[in-house]
Amino acid sequence: MIQLQVRTSGRQSFEDITSQVQQAVSQSGVQEGLCHLFCPHTTAGLTVNENWDPSVQHDMGLALDDLVPQRRDFRHSEGNSPAHVKSSLVGASQTLFVDGGRLVLGSWQGIYLAEFDGPRTRKVLVKVVTA
Ligand code: ZN
């Protein structure tokens, strides 16, 4: 298993980790298989989305803010319940195909660590297996 470190840039941000994940795939030596990604945090997650226009990440942030606003009747004492809910909505894992030693992604797709309670340094665990 390979562990990536990702420094996030804002309270809520989407960090493109595609090249770091591809590096882990190359390091694994696997040519045909699966790349499993896991984010071991409760206020961050992983998503695959457009990596051409950065406005898409901005708009995803706004939409998630609309879906999960702060509420006075949230009970969690840390005060970051929206971040926990967004983390569950986005999900903690992704599985991607590996073909010819390369991640298989659509032309406009990138892999993002979605930060909801940053900025901080986050971990992403990567396991590449032959399949
Ligand atoms: Zn919390």
PDB file of C-alpha atoms and ligand atoms in Angstrom:
ATOM      1  CA  MET A   1       0.000   0.000   0.000  1.00  0.00           C
ATOM      2  CA  ILE A   2       1.199   3.462  -0.867  1.00  0.00           C
ATOM      3  CA  GLN A   3       0.295   6.508   1.214  1.00  0.00           C
ATOM      4  CA  LEU A   4      -0.063   9.894  -0.467  1.00  0.00           C
ATOM      5  CA  GLN A   5       0.129  13.154   1.478  1.00  0.00           C
ATOM      6  CA  VAL A   6      -2.086  15.940   0.215  1.00  0.00           C
ATOM      7  CA  ARG A   7      -1.867  19.495   1.547  1.00  0.00           C
ATOM      8  CA  THR A   8      -5.287  21.075   1.087  1.00  0.00           C
ATOM      9  CA  SER A   9      -5.656  24.746   0.289  1.00  0.00           C
ATOM     10  CA  GLY A  10      -8.855  25.950   1.924  1.00  0.00           C
ATOM     11  CA  ARG A  11     -11.663  25.265   4.344  1.00  0.00           C
ATOM     12  CA  GLN A  12     -13.415  23.611   1.391  1.00  0.00           C
ATOM     13  CA  SER A  13     -11.343  22.716  -1.645  1.00  0.00           C
ATOM     14  CA  PHE A  14     -10.900  20.122  -4.351  1.00  0.00           C
ATOM     15  CA  GLU A  15      -7.295  19.027  -4.825  1.00  0.00           C
ATOM     16  CA  ASP A  16      -6.359  17.327  -8.097  1.00  0.00           C
ATOM     17  CA  ILE A  17      -4.357  14.228  -7.103  1.00  0.00           C
ATOM     18  CA  THR A  18      -4.438  12.500 -10.517  1.00  0.00           C
ATOM     19  CA  SER A  19      -0.685  12.761 -11.166  1.00  0.00           C
ATOM     20  CA  GLN A  20       0.180  11.543  -7.647  1.00  0.00           C
ATOM     21  CA  VAL A  21      -2.112   8.536  -8.100  1.00  0.00           C
ATOM     22  CA  GLN A  22      -0.633   7.808 -11.545  1.00  0.00           C
ATOM     23  CA  GLN A  23       2.823   7.951  -9.961  1.00  0.00           C
ATOM     24  CA  ALA A  24       1.703   5.356  -7.380  1.00  0.00           C
ATOM     25  CA  VAL A  25       0.364   3.150 -10.191  1.00  0.00           C
ATOM     26  CA  SER A  26       3.681   3.414 -12.057  1.00  0.00           C
ATOM     27  CA  GLN A  27       5.598   2.668  -8.839  1.00  0.00           C
ATOM     28  CA  SER A  28       3.491  -0.484  -8.295  1.00  0.00           C
ATOM     29  CA  GLY A  29       4.580  -1.962 -11.618  1.00  0.00           C
ATOM     30  CA  VAL A  30       1.037  -3.246 -12.252  1.00  0.00           C
ATOM     31  CA  GLN A  31       0.130  -3.196 -15.966  1.00  0.00           C
ATOM     32  CA  GLU A  32      -3.436  -4.570 -15.937  1.00  0.00           C
ATOM     33  CA  GLY A  33      -5.495  -4.244 -12.798  1.00  0.00           C
ATOM     34  CA  LEU A  34      -7.363  -2.090 -10.343  1.00  0.00           C
ATOM     35  CA  CYS A  35      -6.319   0.953  -8.359  1.00  0.00           C
ATOM     36  CA  HIS A  36      -8.165   1.265  -5.061  1.00  0.00           C
ATOM     37  CA  LEU A  37      -8.123   4.616  -3.312  1.00  0.00           C
ATOM     38  CA  PHE A  38      -9.221   5.211   0.254  1.00  0.00           C
ATOM     39  CA  CYS A  39      -9.411   8.450   2.187  1.00  0.00           C
ATOM     40  CA  PRO A  40      -9.134   7.711   5.948  1.00  0.00           C
ATOM     41  CA  HIS A  41     -10.793  10.921   7.128  1.00  0.00           C
ATOM     42  CA  THR A  42     -14.320  11.830   8.262  1.00  0.00           C
ATOM     43  CA  THR A  43     -14.384  15.367   6.849  1.00  0.00           C
ATOM     44  CA  ALA A  44     -12.803  14.748   3.429  1.00  0.00           C
ATOM     45  CA  GLY A  45     -13.510  12.390   0.545  1.00  0.00           C
ATOM     46  CA  LEU A  46     -12.610  11.339  -2.981  1.00  0.00           C
ATOM     47  CA  THR A  47     -14.368  12.189  -6.208  1.00  0.00           C
ATOM     48  CA  VAL A  48     -13.747  11.876  -9.940  1.00  0.00           C
ATOM     49  CA  ASN A  49     -14.797  14.927 -11.912  1.00  0.00           C
ATOM     50  CA  GLU A  50     -13.848  17.440 -14.592  1.00  0.00           C
ATOM     51  CA  ASN A  51     -10.237  18.616 -14.487  1.00  0.00           C
ATOM     52  CA  TRP A  52     -10.326  21.063 -17.395  1.00  0.00           C
ATOM     53  CA  ASP A  53     -12.432  23.946 -16.080  1.00  0.00           C
ATOM     54  CA  PRO A  54     -11.694  24.806 -12.415  1.00  0.00           C
ATOM     55  CA  SER A  55     -15.128  26.481 -12.252  1.00  0.00           C
ATOM     56  CA  VAL A  56     -16.602  22.976 -11.950  1.00  0.00           C
ATOM     57  CA  GLN A  57     -14.930  22.464  -8.545  1.00  0.00           C
ATOM     58  CA  HIS A  58     -16.069  25.921  -7.463  1.00  0.00           C
ATOM     59  CA  ASP A  59     -19.651  25.122  -8.467  1.00  0.00           C
ATOM     60  CA  MET A  60     -19.560  21.706  -6.786  1.00  0.00           C
ATOM     61  CA  GLY A  61     -18.563  23.488  -3.579  1.00  0.00           C
ATOM     62  CA  LEU A  62     -21.493  25.900  -3.870  1.00  0.00           C
ATOM     63  CA  ALA A  63     -23.944  23.096  -4.592  1.00  0.00           C
ATOM     64  CA  LEU A  64     -22.707  21.072  -1.602  1.00  0.00           C
ATOM     65  CA  ASP A  65     -23.014  24.191   0.594  1.00  0.00           C
ATOM     66  CA  ASP A  66     -26.650  24.482  -0.544  1.00  0.00           C
ATOM     67  CA  LEU A  67     -27.302  20.802   0.129  1.00  0.00           C
ATOM     68  CA  VAL A  68     -25.730  20.839   3.586  1.00  0.00           C
ATOM     69  CA  PRO A  69     -25.945  24.244   5.277  1.00  0.00           C
ATOM     70  CA  GLN A  70     -24.867  24.761   8.883  1.00  0.00           C
ATOM     71  CA  ARG A  71     -27.827  24.313  11.264  1.00  0.00           C
ATOM     72  CA  ARG A  72     -28.288  25.553  14.791  1.00  0.00           C
ATOM     73  CA  ASP A  73     -29.814  22.241  15.847  1.00  0.00           C
ATOM     74  CA  PHE A  74     -26.830  20.115  14.764  1.00  0.00           C
ATOM     75  CA  ARG A  75     -25.567  18.390  17.947  1.00  0.00           C
ATOM     76  CA  HIS A  76     -21.937  17.540  17.083  1.00  0.00           C
ATOM     77  CA  SER A  77     -19.904  19.760  19.452  1.00  0.00           C
ATOM     78  CA  GLU A  78     -16.991  20.287  17.027  1.00  0.00           C
ATOM     79  CA  GLY A  79     -19.298  22.439  14.891  1.00  0.00           C
ATOM     80  CA  ASN A  80     -18.245  20.797  11.634  1.00  0.00           C
ATOM     81  CA  SER A  81     -21.264  18.597  10.936  1.00  0.00           C
ATOM     82  CA  PRO A  82     -21.667  19.929   7.374  1.00  0.00           C
ATOM     83  CA  ALA A  83     -18.134  18.659   6.646  1.00  0.00           C
ATOM     84  CA  HIS A  84     -19.014  15.195   8.003  1.00  0.00           C
ATOM     85  CA  VAL A  85     -22.194  15.021   5.915  1.00  0.00           C
ATOM     86  CA  LYS A  86     -20.435  16.210   2.731  1.00  0.00           C
ATOM     87  CA  SER A  87     -17.706  13.623   3.307  1.00  0.00           C
ATOM     88  CA  SER A  88     -20.343  10.877   3.373  1.00  0.00           C
ATOM     89  CA  LEU A  89     -22.094  12.259   0.290  1.00  0.00           C
ATOM     90  CA  VAL A  90     -18.876  12.307  -1.740  1.00  0.00           C
ATOM     91  CA  GLY A  91     -17.619   8.983  -0.344  1.00  0.00           C
ATOM     92  CA  ALA A  92     -14.309   7.772   1.058  1.00  0.00           C
ATOM     93  CA  SER A  93     -13.145   5.538  -1.794  1.00  0.00           C
ATOM     94  CA  GLN A  94     -12.762   5.141  -5.537  1.00  0.00           C
ATOM     95  CA  THR A  95     -11.744   2.208  -7.701  1.00  0.00           C
ATOM     96  CA  LEU A  96     -10.225   2.848 -11.119  1.00  0.00           C
ATOM     97  CA  PHE A  97      -9.050   0.578 -13.916  1.00  0.00           C
ATOM     98  CA  VAL A  98      -5.378   0.297 -14.811  1.00  0.00           C
ATOM     99  CA  ASP A  99      -4.559  -0.557 -18.430  1.00  0.00           C
ATOM    100  CA  GLY A 100      -1.057  -0.637 -19.866  1.00  0.00           C
ATOM    101  CA  GLY A 101       0.300   0.738 -16.578  1.00  0.00           C
ATOM    102  CA  ARG A 102      -1.918   3.843 -16.858  1.00  0.00           C
ATOM    103  CA  LEU A 103      -5.062   4.899 -15.003  1.00  0.00           C
ATOM    104  CA  VAL A 104      -8.129   4.698 -17.222  1.00  0.00           C
ATOM    105  CA  LEU A 105      -9.932   8.053 -17.046  1.00  0.00           C
ATOM    106  CA  GLY A 106     -12.179   9.946 -19.436  1.00  0.00           C
ATOM    107  CA  SER A 107     -10.639  12.850 -21.381  1.00  0.00           C
ATOM    108  CA  TRP A 108     -11.964  15.422 -18.925  1.00  0.00           C
ATOM    109  CA  GLN A 109     -11.734  13.405 -15.721  1.00  0.00           C
ATOM    110  CA  GLY A 110      -9.393  13.908 -12.809  1.00  0.00           C
ATOM    111  CA  ILE A 111      -9.238  12.422  -9.305  1.00  0.00           C
ATOM    112  CA  TYR A 112      -9.881  14.875  -6.495  1.00  0.00           C
ATOM    113  CA  LEU A 113      -9.438  14.854  -2.777  1.00  0.00           C
ATOM    114  CA  ALA A 114     -12.456  16.820  -1.563  1.00  0.00           C
ATOM    115  CA  GLU A 115     -11.603  18.805   1.560  1.00  0.00           C
ATOM    116  CA  PHE A 116     -14.479  19.969   3.746  1.00  0.00           C
ATOM    117  CA  ASP A 117     -12.702  21.019   6.943  1.00  0.00           C
ATOM    118  CA  GLY A 118      -9.304  22.316   5.938  1.00  0.00           C
ATOM    119  CA  PRO A 119      -6.783  23.443   5.294  1.00  0.00           C
ATOM    120  CA  ARG A 120      -4.765  20.473   6.556  1.00  0.00           C
ATOM    121  CA  THR A 121      -2.549  17.659   5.413  1.00  0.00           C
ATOM    122  CA  ARG A 122      -4.601  14.622   4.374  1.00  0.00           C
ATOM    123  CA  LYS A 123      -3.726  11.033   3.542  1.00  0.00           C
ATOM    124  CA  VAL A 124      -4.907   9.008   0.587  1.00  0.00           C
ATOM    125  CA  LEU A 125      -4.160   5.273   0.653  1.00  0.00           C
ATOM    126  CA  VAL A 126      -3.514   3.583  -2.670  1.00  0.00           C
ATOM    127  CA  LYS A 127      -3.464  -0.136  -3.417  1.00  0.00           C
ATOM    128  CA  VAL A 128      -2.860  -1.300  -6.963  1.00  0.00           C
ATOM    129  CA  VAL A 129      -3.597  -4.939  -7.715  1.00  0.00           C
ATOM    130  CA  THR A 130      -3.277  -7.112 -10.793  1.00  0.00           C
ATOM    131  CA  ALA A 131      -6.687  -8.229 -12.063  1.00  0.00           C
TER     132      ALA A 131
HETATM  133 ZN    ZN B   1     -16.317  16.744  13.757  1.00  0.00          ZN
END
